[in-house]
PDB file of C-alpha atoms in Angstrom:
ATOM      1  CA  MET A   1       0.000   0.000   0.000  1.00 55.00           C
ATOM      2  CA  ALA A   2       3.009   2.308   0.354  1.00 53.00           C
ATOM      3  CA  SER A   3       5.392   3.715  -2.212  1.00 48.00           C
ATOM      4  CA  SER A   4       8.420   5.987  -2.240  1.00 44.00           C
ATOM      5  CA  SER A   5      10.465   8.116  -4.610  1.00 45.00           C
ATOM      6  CA  ASP A   6      13.356   5.671  -4.027  1.00 46.00           C
ATOM      7  CA  GLU A   7      14.162   3.538  -7.055  1.00 31.00           C
ATOM      8  CA  SER A   8      14.400   0.363  -4.965  1.00 28.00           C
ATOM      9  CA  LEU A   9      11.256  -1.444  -3.905  1.00 26.00           C
ATOM     10  CA  LEU A  10       9.905  -1.249  -0.383  1.00 34.00           C
ATOM     11  CA  GLY A  11       8.715  -4.414   1.231  1.00 32.00           C
ATOM     12  CA  ASP A  12       5.846  -2.913   3.205  1.00 50.00           C
ATOM     13  CA  ASP A  13       4.705   0.119   5.197  1.00 70.00           C
ATOM     14  CA  ASP A  14       6.868  -0.741   8.183  1.00 77.00           C
ATOM     15  CA  ALA A  15       9.939  -0.830   5.963  1.00 80.00           C
ATOM     16  CA  LEU A  16       9.153   2.663   4.721  1.00 78.00           C
ATOM     17  CA  LEU A  17       8.754   3.972   8.248  1.00 84.00           C
ATOM     18  CA  ALA A  18      11.997   2.387   9.388  1.00 87.00           C
ATOM     19  CA  ARG A  19      13.908   4.154   6.667  1.00 87.00           C
ATOM     20  CA  ALA A  20      12.091   7.446   7.171  1.00 88.00           C
ATOM     21  CA  ARG A  21      12.762   7.303  10.906  1.00 90.00           C
ATOM     22  CA  GLU A  22      16.478   7.317  10.082  1.00 92.00           C
ATOM     23  CA  ASN A  23      16.017  10.205   7.626  1.00 91.00           C
ATOM     24  CA  ASP A  24      17.044   8.068   4.665  1.00 90.00           C
ATOM     25  CA  PRO A  25      17.780  10.672   1.934  1.00 90.00           C
ATOM     26  CA  HIS A  26      16.155   8.451  -0.707  1.00 86.00           C
ATOM     27  CA  VAL A  27      12.741   8.501   0.999  1.00 88.00           C
ATOM     28  CA  LYS A  28      11.524  11.864  -0.238  1.00 89.00           C
ATOM     29  CA  SER A  29       7.814  11.162  -0.145  1.00 91.00           C
ATOM     30  CA  PHE A  30       5.177   9.200   1.757  1.00 90.00           C
ATOM     31  CA  SER A  31       2.496   7.886  -0.591  1.00 88.00           C
ATOM     32  CA  PHE A  32      -0.249   5.518   0.511  1.00 87.00           C
ATOM     33  CA  GLN A  33      -2.938   4.200  -1.792  1.00 85.00           C
ATOM     34  CA  GLY A  34      -5.563   1.572  -1.160  1.00 79.00           C
ATOM     35  CA  ARG A  35      -9.090   0.504  -1.927  1.00 56.00           C
ATOM     36  CA  ASN A  36     -10.808   1.743   1.188  1.00 59.00           C
ATOM     37  CA  ASP A  37      -8.081   0.053   3.228  1.00 68.00           C
ATOM     38  CA  THR A  38      -7.908   0.898   6.911  1.00 77.00           C
ATOM     39  CA  PHE A  39      -4.638   1.582   8.720  1.00 83.00           C
ATOM     40  CA  GLU A  40      -3.773  -0.305  11.874  1.00 86.00           C
ATOM     41  CA  GLU A  41      -3.651   1.991  14.913  1.00 91.00           C
ATOM     42  CA  SER A  42      -0.092   0.976  15.715  1.00 90.00           C
ATOM     43  CA  PHE A  43       1.034   1.995  12.229  1.00 89.00           C
ATOM     44  CA  LEU A  44      -0.631   5.397  12.553  1.00 93.00           C
ATOM     45  CA  MET A  45       1.127   6.020  15.869  1.00 94.00           C
ATOM     46  CA  ASP A  46       4.460   5.064  14.313  1.00 93.00           C
ATOM     47  CA  LEU A  47       3.772   7.368  11.344  1.00 94.00           C
ATOM     48  CA  ALA A  48       2.971  10.208  13.740  1.00 96.00           C
ATOM     49  CA  HIS A  49       6.363   9.767  15.396  1.00 95.00           C
ATOM     50  CA  VAL A  50       8.125   9.740  12.025  1.00 95.00           C
ATOM     51  CA  LEU A  51       6.351  12.919  10.937  1.00 96.00           C
ATOM     52  CA  GLU A  52       7.576  14.677  14.063  1.00 97.00           C
ATOM     53  CA  ILE A  53      11.240  13.834  13.486  1.00 96.00           C
ATOM     54  CA  ASN A  54      11.695  13.325   9.732  1.00 95.00           C
ATOM     55  CA  THR A  55      13.441  16.204   7.955  1.00 95.00           C
ATOM     56  CA  VAL A  56      13.787  14.726   4.451  1.00 94.00           C
ATOM     57  CA  ALA A  57      10.388  13.800   2.963  1.00 94.00           C
ATOM     58  CA  LYS A  58       8.812  16.669   1.025  1.00 95.00           C
ATOM     59  CA  THR A  59       5.428  15.239   0.058  1.00 95.00           C
ATOM     60  CA  MET A  60       2.764  13.089   1.704  1.00 94.00           C
ATOM     61  CA  GLY A  61      -0.277  11.646  -0.023  1.00 93.00           C
ATOM     62  CA  PHE A  62      -3.181   9.374   0.878  1.00 93.00           C
ATOM     63  CA  MET A  63      -5.680   8.007  -1.652  1.00 92.00           C
ATOM     64  CA  ASP A  64      -8.727   5.828  -0.992  1.00 91.00           C
ATOM     65  CA  ILE A  65      -7.858   5.195   2.647  1.00 90.00           C
ATOM     66  CA  ARG A  66     -10.404   4.749   5.425  1.00 90.00           C
ATOM     67  CA  PHE A  67      -8.954   6.219   8.614  1.00 92.00           C
ATOM     68  CA  PRO A  68     -10.206   4.524  11.803  1.00 92.00           C
ATOM     69  CA  GLN A  69     -12.293   6.667  14.134  1.00 93.00           C
ATOM     70  CA  THR A  70      -9.726   6.523  16.911  1.00 94.00           C
ATOM     71  CA  GLN A  71      -7.216   8.795  18.595  1.00 96.00           C
ATOM     72  CA  ALA A  72      -4.477   7.190  16.497  1.00 96.00           C
ATOM     73  CA  SER A  73      -5.814   8.938  13.376  1.00 96.00           C
ATOM     74  CA  VAL A  74      -6.115  12.212  15.275  1.00 98.00           C
ATOM     75  CA  HIS A  75      -2.603  11.894  16.651  1.00 97.00           C
ATOM     76  CA  MET A  76      -1.108  11.129  13.234  1.00 97.00           C
ATOM     77  CA  PHE A  77      -2.531  14.233  11.568  1.00 98.00           C
ATOM     78  CA  ALA A  78      -1.822  16.383  14.629  1.00 98.00           C
ATOM     79  CA  ALA A  79       1.858  15.512  14.136  1.00 98.00           C
ATOM     80  CA  LEU A  80       1.858  17.742  11.058  1.00 98.00           C
ATOM     81  CA  ALA A  81       2.025  20.689  13.436  1.00 98.00           C
ATOM     82  CA  LYS A  82       5.557  19.635  14.396  1.00 97.00           C
ATOM     83  CA  ASN A  83       6.795  18.554  10.968  1.00 98.00           C
ATOM     84  CA  THR A  84       9.362  20.899   9.422  1.00 97.00           C
ATOM     85  CA  ALA A  85      10.005  19.315   6.031  1.00 97.00           C
ATOM     86  CA  LEU A  86       6.804  18.497   4.139  1.00 98.00           C
ATOM     87  CA  GLU A  87       5.845  20.919   1.378  1.00 98.00           C
ATOM     88  CA  MET A  88       2.812  19.175  -0.086  1.00 98.00           C
ATOM     89  CA  VAL A  89      -0.026  17.224   1.552  1.00 98.00           C
ATOM     90  CA  SER A  90      -2.663  15.461  -0.547  1.00 97.00           C
ATOM     91  CA  ILE A  91      -5.662  13.531   0.795  1.00 97.00           C
ATOM     92  CA  ILE A  92      -7.966  12.279  -1.957  1.00 96.00           C
ATOM     93  CA  GLY A  93     -10.922   9.907  -1.737  1.00 93.00           C
ATOM     94  CA  CYS A  94     -10.309   9.181   1.948  1.00 93.00           C
ATOM     95  CA  VAL A  95     -12.789   8.792   4.790  1.00 91.00           C
ATOM     96  CA  LEU A  96     -12.091  10.930   7.871  1.00 94.00           C
ATOM     97  CA  ASP A  97     -14.425  11.548  10.786  1.00 95.00           C
ATOM     98  CA  GLN A  98     -14.954  15.146  11.919  1.00 96.00           C
ATOM     99  CA  GLU A  99     -12.492  14.922  14.828  1.00 97.00           C
ATOM    100  CA  THR A 100      -9.725  13.605  12.576  1.00 97.00           C
ATOM    101  CA  LEU A 101     -10.449  16.236   9.927  1.00 98.00           C
ATOM    102  CA  HIS A 102     -10.367  18.960  12.559  1.00 98.00           C
ATOM    103  CA  ALA A 103      -6.982  17.683  13.791  1.00 98.00           C
ATOM    104  CA  LEU A 104      -5.624  17.785  10.239  1.00 98.00           C
ATOM    105  CA  LEU A 105      -6.802  21.343   9.535  1.00 98.00           C
ATOM    106  CA  THR A 106      -5.731  22.611  12.957  1.00 98.00           C
ATOM    107  CA  ALA A 107      -2.239  21.156  12.514  1.00 98.00           C
ATOM    108  CA  LEU A 108      -1.872  22.742   9.085  1.00 98.00           C
ATOM    109  CA  SER A 109      -2.918  26.097  10.488  1.00 98.00           C
ATOM    110  CA  VAL A 110       0.347  26.241  12.452  1.00 98.00           C
ATOM    111  CA  ASN A 111       2.587  24.257  10.092  1.00 98.00           C
ATOM    112  CA  THR A 112       5.243  26.506   8.516  1.00 98.00           C
ATOM    113  CA  THR A 113       6.514  24.454   5.561  1.00 98.00           C
ATOM    114  CA  VAL A 114       3.533  23.017   3.654  1.00 98.00           C
ATOM    115  CA  THR A 115       2.758  25.199   0.638  1.00 98.00           C
ATOM    116  CA  GLU A 116       0.285  22.940  -1.210  1.00 98.00           C
ATOM    117  CA  PHE A 117      -2.759  21.272   0.330  1.00 98.00           C
ATOM    118  CA  ARG A 118      -5.125  19.125  -1.722  1.00 98.00           C
ATOM    119  CA  PHE A 119      -8.175  17.655  -0.037  1.00 98.00           C
ATOM    120  CA  GLY A 120     -10.762  15.581  -1.859  1.00 95.00           C
ATOM    121  CA  GLY A 121     -12.951  14.415   1.015  1.00 93.00           C
ATOM    122  CA  VAL A 122     -16.112  15.879   2.518  1.00 95.00           C
ATOM    123  CA  LEU A 123     -16.094  19.367   4.055  1.00 95.00           C
ATOM    124  CA  LEU A 124     -19.309  19.749   6.024  1.00 94.00           C
ATOM    125  CA  PRO A 125     -19.835  23.068   7.882  1.00 95.00           C
ATOM    126  CA  PRO A 126     -17.665  22.057  10.897  1.00 96.00           C
ATOM    127  CA  GLY A 127     -14.844  21.151   8.533  1.00 97.00           C
ATOM    128  CA  ALA A 128     -15.341  24.310   6.486  1.00 97.00           C
ATOM    129  CA  SER A 129     -15.176  26.344   9.686  1.00 97.00           C
ATOM    130  CA  ALA A 130     -11.851  24.715  10.575  1.00 97.00           C
ATOM    131  CA  ALA A 131     -10.636  25.358   7.016  1.00 98.00           C
ATOM    132  CA  ALA A 132     -11.565  29.024   7.451  1.00 98.00           C
ATOM    133  CA  GLU A 133      -9.448  29.163  10.611  1.00 98.00           C
ATOM    134  CA  LEU A 134      -6.631  27.567   8.631  1.00 98.00           C
ATOM    135  CA  LEU A 135      -6.856  30.387   6.092  1.00 98.00           C
ATOM    136  CA  LYS A 136      -6.840  32.983   8.865  1.00 98.00           C
ATOM    137  CA  LYS A 137      -3.801  31.600  10.691  1.00 98.00           C
ATOM    138  CA  ASN A 138      -1.543  29.932   8.126  1.00 98.00           C
ATOM    139  CA  ALA A 139       0.994  32.164   6.356  1.00 97.00           C
ATOM    140  CA  THR A 140       2.808  29.651   4.132  1.00 98.00           C
ATOM    141  CA  LEU A 141       0.160  27.850   2.065  1.00 98.00           C
ATOM    142  CA  THR A 142       0.083  29.102  -1.519  1.00 98.00           C
ATOM    143  CA  LEU A 143      -2.207  26.506  -3.134  1.00 98.00           C
ATOM    144  CA  ILE A 144      -5.422  24.970  -1.778  1.00 98.00           C
ATOM    145  CA  ASP A 145      -7.494  22.457  -3.741  1.00 98.00           C
ATOM    146  CA  PHE A 146     -10.969  21.739  -2.337  1.00 98.00           C
ATOM    147  CA  GLU A 147     -12.535  20.393  -5.524  1.00 98.00           C
ATOM    148  CA  HIS A 148     -15.683  18.303  -5.037  1.00 97.00           C
ATOM    149  CA  THR A 149     -15.818  18.478  -1.233  1.00 97.00           C
ATOM    150  CA  GLN A 150     -19.570  19.164  -0.932  1.00 97.00           C
ATOM    151  CA  LEU A 151     -18.973  22.605   0.560  1.00 97.00           C
ATOM    152  CA  GLY A 152     -22.373  23.991  -0.379  1.00 98.00           C
ATOM    153  CA  ASP A 153     -23.378  27.578   0.338  1.00 98.00           C
ATOM    154  CA  GLU A 154     -22.768  27.434   4.085  1.00 98.00           C
ATOM    155  CA  GLY A 155     -19.322  25.968   3.614  1.00 98.00           C
ATOM    156  CA  ALA A 156     -18.517  28.613   1.000  1.00 98.00           C
ATOM    157  CA  ARG A 157     -19.693  31.353   3.357  1.00 98.00           C
ATOM    158  CA  LEU A 158     -17.514  30.050   6.183  1.00 98.00           C
ATOM    159  CA  LEU A 159     -14.512  29.640   3.917  1.00 98.00           C
ATOM    160  CA  SER A 160     -14.918  33.154   2.535  1.00 98.00           C
ATOM    161  CA  GLU A 161     -14.363  34.566   6.028  1.00 98.00           C
ATOM    162  CA  GLY A 162     -10.868  33.125   6.012  1.00 98.00           C
ATOM    163  CA  LEU A 163     -10.261  34.008   2.380  1.00 98.00           C
ATOM    164  CA  ALA A 164     -10.977  37.669   3.069  1.00 98.00           C
ATOM    165  CA  VAL A 165      -8.013  37.990   5.434  1.00 98.00           C
ATOM    166  CA  ASN A 166      -5.576  35.393   4.104  1.00 98.00           C
ATOM    167  CA  GLN A 167      -2.327  36.852   2.781  1.00 97.00           C
ATOM    168  CA  SER A 168      -0.487  33.820   1.390  1.00 98.00           C
ATOM    169  CA  VAL A 169      -2.743  31.654  -0.797  1.00 98.00           C
ATOM    170  CA  LEU A 170      -2.258  32.380  -4.501  1.00 98.00           C
ATOM    171  CA  GLU A 171      -4.449  29.637  -6.002  1.00 98.00           C
ATOM    172  CA  ILE A 172      -7.644  28.032  -4.749  1.00 98.00           C
ATOM    173  CA  ASN A 173      -9.893  25.450  -6.394  1.00 98.00           C
ATOM    174  CA  LEU A 174     -13.522  25.358  -5.239  1.00 98.00           C
ATOM    175  CA  SER A 175     -14.996  23.715  -8.330  1.00 98.00           C
ATOM    176  CA  ASN A 176     -17.889  21.241  -8.275  1.00 98.00           C
ATOM    177  CA  ASN A 177     -19.033  22.102  -4.762  1.00 98.00           C
ATOM    178  CA  GLU A 178     -22.809  22.672  -5.030  1.00 98.00           C
ATOM    179  CA  ILE A 179     -22.333  26.411  -4.506  1.00 98.00           C
ATOM    180  CA  THR A 180     -25.199  28.635  -5.675  1.00 98.00           C
ATOM    181  CA  VAL A 181     -25.404  32.412  -5.894  1.00 98.00           C
ATOM    182  CA  VAL A 182     -25.664  32.568  -2.090  1.00 98.00           C
ATOM    183  CA  GLY A 183     -22.198  31.134  -1.576  1.00 98.00           C
ATOM    184  CA  ILE A 184     -20.761  32.911  -4.620  1.00 98.00           C
ATOM    185  CA  ARG A 185     -21.892  36.246  -3.223  1.00 98.00           C
ATOM    186  CA  ALA A 186     -19.918  35.592  -0.029  1.00 98.00           C
ATOM    187  CA  ILE A 187     -16.832  34.583  -2.002  1.00 98.00           C
ATOM    188  CA  ALA A 188     -17.108  37.658  -4.218  1.00 98.00           C
ATOM    189  CA  GLU A 189     -17.286  39.930  -1.181  1.00 98.00           C
ATOM    190  CA  ALA A 190     -14.172  38.266   0.239  1.00 98.00           C
ATOM    191  CA  LEU A 191     -12.296  38.808  -3.021  1.00 98.00           C
ATOM    192  CA  LYS A 192     -13.095  42.503  -2.906  1.00 98.00           C
ATOM    193  CA  ILE A 193     -10.895  42.580   0.211  1.00 97.00           C
ATOM    194  CA  ASN A 194      -8.297  39.899  -0.526  1.00 98.00           C
ATOM    195  CA  THR A 195      -5.157  41.327  -2.156  1.00 97.00           C
ATOM    196  CA  THR A 196      -3.127  38.123  -2.598  1.00 98.00           C
ATOM    197  CA  LEU A 197      -5.144  35.524  -4.513  1.00 98.00           C
ATOM    198  CA  THR A 198      -4.260  35.307  -8.214  1.00 98.00           C
ATOM    199  CA  SER A 199      -6.326  32.297  -9.324  1.00 98.00           C
ATOM    200  CA  ILE A 200      -9.706  30.854  -8.359  1.00 98.00           C
ATOM    201  CA  ASP A 201     -11.606  27.957  -9.939  1.00 98.00           C
ATOM    202  CA  LEU A 202     -15.369  28.106  -9.364  1.00 98.00           C
ATOM    203  CA  GLY A 203     -16.363  25.880 -12.274  1.00 98.00           C
ATOM    204  CA  GLU A 204     -19.287  23.440 -12.126  1.00 98.00           C
ATOM    205  CA  ASN A 205     -21.146  25.442  -9.495  1.00 98.00           C
ATOM    206  CA  GLU A 206     -24.722  26.398 -10.433  1.00 97.00           C
ATOM    207  CA  MET A 207     -24.352  30.118  -9.688  1.00 98.00           C
ATOM    208  CA  GLY A 208     -26.398  31.327 -12.678  1.00 98.00           C
ATOM    209  CA  ALA A 209     -26.529  34.882 -13.989  1.00 98.00           C
ATOM    210  CA  GLU A 210     -26.813  36.438 -10.529  1.00 98.00           C
ATOM    211  CA  GLY A 211     -23.619  34.719  -9.443  1.00 98.00           C
ATOM    212  CA  ALA A 212     -21.890  36.137 -12.515  1.00 98.00           C
ATOM    213  CA  ARG A 213     -23.127  39.605 -11.559  1.00 98.00           C
ATOM    214  CA  CYS A 214     -21.616  39.230  -8.088  1.00 98.00           C
ATOM    215  CA  LEU A 215     -18.284  38.211  -9.571  1.00 98.00           C
ATOM    216  CA  GLY A 216     -18.524  41.017 -12.106  1.00 98.00           C
ATOM    217  CA  ASP A 217     -18.893  43.551  -9.304  1.00 98.00           C
ATOM    218  CA  MET A 218     -15.855  41.991  -7.645  1.00 98.00           C
ATOM    219  CA  LEU A 219     -13.767  42.268 -10.828  1.00 98.00           C
ATOM    220  CA  GLN A 220     -14.384  45.998 -10.915  1.00 96.00           C
ATOM    221  CA  MET A 221     -12.734  46.328  -7.499  1.00 96.00           C
ATOM    222  CA  ASN A 222     -10.146  43.525  -7.377  1.00 97.00           C
ATOM    223  CA  SER A 223      -6.761  44.298  -8.937  1.00 96.00           C
ATOM    224  CA  THR A 224      -4.782  41.134  -8.104  1.00 98.00           C
ATOM    225  CA  LEU A 225      -6.832  38.251  -9.532  1.00 98.00           C
ATOM    226  CA  LEU A 226      -5.258  36.972 -12.757  1.00 98.00           C
ATOM    227  CA  LYS A 227      -7.214  33.790 -13.495  1.00 98.00           C
ATOM    228  CA  LEU A 228     -10.940  33.093 -13.098  1.00 98.00           C
ATOM    229  CA  SER A 229     -12.566  29.785 -14.117  1.00 98.00           C
ATOM    230  CA  LEU A 230     -16.364  29.669 -14.426  1.00 98.00           C
ATOM    231  CA  TYR A 231     -16.973  26.737 -16.787  1.00 98.00           C
ATOM    232  CA  SER A 232     -20.358  24.961 -16.616  1.00 98.00           C
ATOM    233  CA  CYS A 233     -21.956  27.462 -14.240  1.00 98.00           C
ATOM    234  CA  GLU A 234     -25.279  28.038 -16.077  1.00 98.00           C
ATOM    235  CA  LEU A 235     -24.411  31.699 -16.678  1.00 98.00           C
ATOM    236  CA  GLY A 236     -26.499  32.299 -19.818  1.00 98.00           C
ATOM    237  CA  ASP A 237     -26.289  35.534 -21.773  1.00 98.00           C
ATOM    238  CA  VAL A 238     -27.288  37.695 -18.827  1.00 98.00           C
ATOM    239  CA  GLY A 239     -24.345  36.351 -16.864  1.00 98.00           C
ATOM    240  CA  GLY A 240     -22.048  36.559 -19.878  1.00 98.00           C
ATOM    241  CA  GLN A 241     -22.905  40.202 -20.439  1.00 98.00           C
ATOM    242  CA  ALA A 242     -22.354  41.022 -16.777  1.00 98.00           C
ATOM    243  CA  LEU A 243     -18.843  39.571 -16.918  1.00 98.00           C
ATOM    244  CA  ALA A 244     -18.061  41.322 -20.205  1.00 98.00           C
ATOM    245  CA  GLU A 245     -19.125  44.672 -18.774  1.00 97.00           C
ATOM    246  CA  ALA A 246     -16.911  44.067 -15.750  1.00 98.00           C
ATOM    247  CA  LEU A 247     -13.936  43.262 -17.980  1.00 96.00           C
ATOM    248  CA  ALA A 248     -14.182  46.697 -19.531  1.00 92.00           C
ATOM    249  CA  LEU A 249     -13.357  48.125 -16.093  1.00 94.00           C
ATOM    250  CA  ASN A 250     -10.798  45.531 -15.007  1.00 96.00           C
ATOM    251  CA  SER A 251      -7.092  45.841 -15.749  1.00 94.00           C
ATOM    252  CA  SER A 252      -5.582  42.764 -14.090  1.00 96.00           C
ATOM    253  CA  LEU A 253      -7.390  39.570 -15.155  1.00 97.00           C
ATOM    254  CA  ASN A 254      -5.532  37.769 -17.952  1.00 96.00           C
ATOM    255  CA  PHE A 255      -7.421  34.434 -18.126  1.00 98.00           C
ATOM    256  CA  LEU A 256     -11.184  33.808 -18.113  1.00 98.00           C
ATOM    257  CA  SER A 257     -12.711  30.385 -18.708  1.00 98.00           C
ATOM    258  CA  ILE A 258     -16.462  30.360 -19.354  1.00 98.00           C
ATOM    259  CA  TRP A 259     -16.895  27.333 -21.589  1.00 98.00           C
ATOM    260  CA  HIS A 260     -20.206  25.430 -21.583  1.00 98.00           C
ATOM    261  CA  ASN A 261     -22.428  28.234 -20.291  1.00 98.00           C
ATOM    262  CA  ASP A 262     -25.143  28.461 -22.982  1.00 98.00           C
ATOM    263  CA  LEU A 263     -23.775  31.734 -24.338  1.00 98.00           C
ATOM    264  CA  SER A 264     -24.959  33.140 -27.670  1.00 98.00           C
ATOM    265  CA  SER A 265     -23.700  35.879 -29.976  1.00 98.00           C
ATOM    266  CA  ILE A 266     -25.201  38.394 -27.555  1.00 98.00           C
ATOM    267  CA  SER A 267     -22.493  37.481 -25.047  1.00 98.00           C
ATOM    268  CA  GLY A 268     -19.934  37.092 -27.803  1.00 98.00           C
ATOM    269  CA  GLU A 269     -20.545  40.649 -28.990  1.00 98.00           C
ATOM    270  CA  ALA A 270     -20.335  41.919 -25.408  1.00 98.00           C
ATOM    271  CA  PHE A 271     -16.922  40.296 -24.964  1.00 98.00           C
ATOM    272  CA  ARG A 272     -15.745  41.582 -28.338  1.00 97.00           C
ATOM    273  CA  LYS A 273     -16.663  45.099 -27.269  1.00 97.00           C
ATOM    274  CA  ALA A 274     -15.002  44.671 -23.874  1.00 97.00           C
ATOM    275  CA  LEU A 275     -11.743  43.616 -25.518  1.00 96.00           C
ATOM    276  CA  THR A 276     -11.518  46.935 -27.333  1.00 94.00           C
ATOM    277  CA  THR A 277     -10.988  48.689 -24.007  1.00 93.00           C
ATOM    278  CA  ASN A 278      -9.591  45.899 -21.833  1.00 94.00           C
ATOM    279  CA  PHE A 279      -5.958  45.104 -22.632  1.00 92.00           C
ATOM    280  CA  SER A 280      -5.002  42.772 -19.790  1.00 95.00           C
ATOM    281  CA  LEU A 281      -7.019  39.701 -20.840  1.00 96.00           C
ATOM    282  CA  GLN A 282      -4.883  37.260 -22.836  1.00 95.00           C
ATOM    283  CA  GLN A 283      -7.049  34.122 -22.875  1.00 97.00           C
ATOM    284  CA  LEU A 284     -10.826  33.786 -23.123  1.00 98.00           C
ATOM    285  CA  ASP A 285     -12.169  30.238 -23.280  1.00 98.00           C
ATOM    286  CA  LEU A 286     -15.592  30.242 -24.953  1.00 98.00           C
ATOM    287  CA  ASP A 287     -15.633  26.588 -26.057  1.00 97.00           C
ATOM    288  CA  LEU A 288     -18.891  24.617 -26.000  1.00 97.00           C
ATOM    289  CA  ASN A 289     -20.970  27.755 -26.431  1.00 97.00           C
ATOM    290  CA  GLY A 290     -22.264  26.808 -29.858  1.00 93.00           C
ATOM    291  CA  LYS A 291     -24.605  29.791 -30.315  1.00 96.00           C
ATOM    292  CA  ILE A 292     -21.758  32.296 -30.697  1.00 97.00           C
ATOM    293  CA  ASP A 293     -21.343  33.243 -34.346  1.00 97.00           C
ATOM    294  CA  SER A 294     -18.068  32.184 -35.947  1.00 97.00           C
ATOM    295  CA  SER A 295     -17.326  35.724 -37.178  1.00 97.00           C
ATOM    296  CA  ILE A 296     -17.507  37.047 -33.625  1.00 97.00           C
ATOM    297  CA  ARG A 297     -15.261  34.245 -32.420  1.00 97.00           C
ATOM    298  CA  ALA A 298     -12.780  35.114 -35.162  1.00 97.00           C
ATOM    299  CA  GLU A 299     -12.655  38.758 -34.168  1.00 97.00           C
ATOM    300  CA  ILE A 300     -12.248  37.905 -30.493  1.00 97.00           C
ATOM    301  CA  LYS A 301      -9.377  35.606 -31.427  1.00 96.00           C
ATOM    302  CA  SER A 302      -7.823  38.384 -33.507  1.00 95.00           C
ATOM    303  CA  LEU A 303      -8.080  40.882 -30.680  1.00 95.00           C
ATOM    304  CA  LEU A 304      -6.529  38.455 -28.189  1.00 95.00           C
ATOM    305  CA  SER A 305      -3.663  37.529 -30.501  1.00 93.00           C
ATOM    306  CA  ASP A 306      -2.645  41.135 -31.183  1.00 88.00           C
ATOM    307  CA  PRO A 307       1.102  41.230 -30.328  1.00 86.00           C
ATOM    308  CA  VAL A 308       0.750  44.797 -29.099  1.00 79.00           C
ATOM    309  CA  ARG A 309      -1.843  43.594 -26.587  1.00 79.00           C
ATOM    310  CA  ALA A 310       0.548  40.918 -25.315  1.00 74.00           C
ATOM    311  CA  ALA A 311       3.370  43.447 -25.051  1.00 76.00           C
ATOM    312  CA  TRP A 312       1.139  45.861 -23.157  1.00 70.00           C
ATOM    313  CA  ALA A 313      -0.041  43.173 -20.739  1.00 67.00           C
ATOM    314  CA  SER A 314       3.547  42.111 -20.021  1.00 70.00           C
ATOM    315  CA  GLY A 315       4.667  45.686 -19.473  1.00 72.00           C
ATOM    316  CA  GLU A 316       6.914  45.697 -22.553  1.00 71.00           C
ATOM    317  CA  ALA A 317       4.936  48.356 -24.421  1.00 65.00           C
ATOM    318  CA  ASP A 318       4.198  51.956 -23.464  1.00 64.00           C
ATOM    319  CA  THR A 319       1.285  52.384 -25.868  1.00 62.00           C
ATOM    320  CA  LYS A 320      -2.009  50.554 -25.577  1.00 62.00           C
ATOM    321  CA  PRO A 321      -3.287  48.659 -28.645  1.00 63.00           C
ATOM    322  CA  ALA A 322      -6.045  50.440 -30.506  1.00 56.00           C
ATOM    323  CA  CYS A 323      -8.874  49.301 -32.775  1.00 49.00           C
ATOM    324  CA  GLU A 324      -8.407  50.355 -36.376  1.00 38.00           C
ATOM    325  CA  ILE A 325     -12.132  50.972 -36.674  1.00 33.00           C
ATOM    326  CA  PRO A 326     -14.165  52.409 -33.768  1.00 36.00           C
ATOM    327  CA  LEU A 327     -16.554  49.755 -32.558  1.00 36.00           C
ATOM    328  CA  GLU A 328     -19.625  51.935 -33.005  1.00 37.00           C
ATOM    329  CA  LYS A 329     -18.837  52.304 -36.748  1.00 30.00           C
ATOM    330  CA  ARG A 330     -18.499  48.609 -37.485  1.00 31.00           C
ATOM    331  CA  GLU A 331     -21.090  46.764 -39.522  1.00 32.00           C
TER     332      GLU A 331
END
């Protein structure tokens, strides 16, 4: 069930721990994968001890593991508070009870080396509240991935409280989390305050046009967000237009993904118009919006590929790109 970055094979989990306990330089990662396997309590206690003393391993990952509802699981994750080497922690498809999850998030809130945290379990409101505290206290995490964790609107609201004050996270993934306009509104308000985040993925959340409006309002105030993903969010043309209007007033976003949102040429024209005054956007993903006329797509592509635009966005040009023909005079 265990593996390592070492080229030689490991006999079993205990063999891995024995080598890690001695800070074997070849054991640079802890990776455990099973099919809903459950760890023995004695192994978890041994792993906790190793995490407290090991100074070599940089990554730790668990996939499809069922952690026993005992203090051994709690103690193992709590040991992350004392670890001074790990840089990435990934827990995907695992079953953790609320006490164990709380121990994990609390430990990470004081850990000073982990920069990437990927969690693919269930974040009910108590877990989301602990994750919010993590965002408030931790100053080293730069990437958080909470894709498909069943956050819902309440979880999104709780998480947004931490996001508003966090000053280290650069990228966060909240896609496929059953978040409606209620939760999106809270996130948008947090991003009006946050001055650090550069990328957020909110795809596959049924926010609708009103959610797009909330994010559009945010884009008019936020000057640090560079990448926004809103694929499959049921935006429609009303939502598409709201985002296009916001782009006209935004000068920082350089990537917007809004594929599969039932957009027509109405939205396409709105984005074409926005691109004649917005010069920061470099990529606009409109795939799987079959109602947008090909001529509009072609002009959007032309505007985005203008080398002067790219030079302006990168700071290499002093003069903004200009349309050869004023938009209001075009056929």
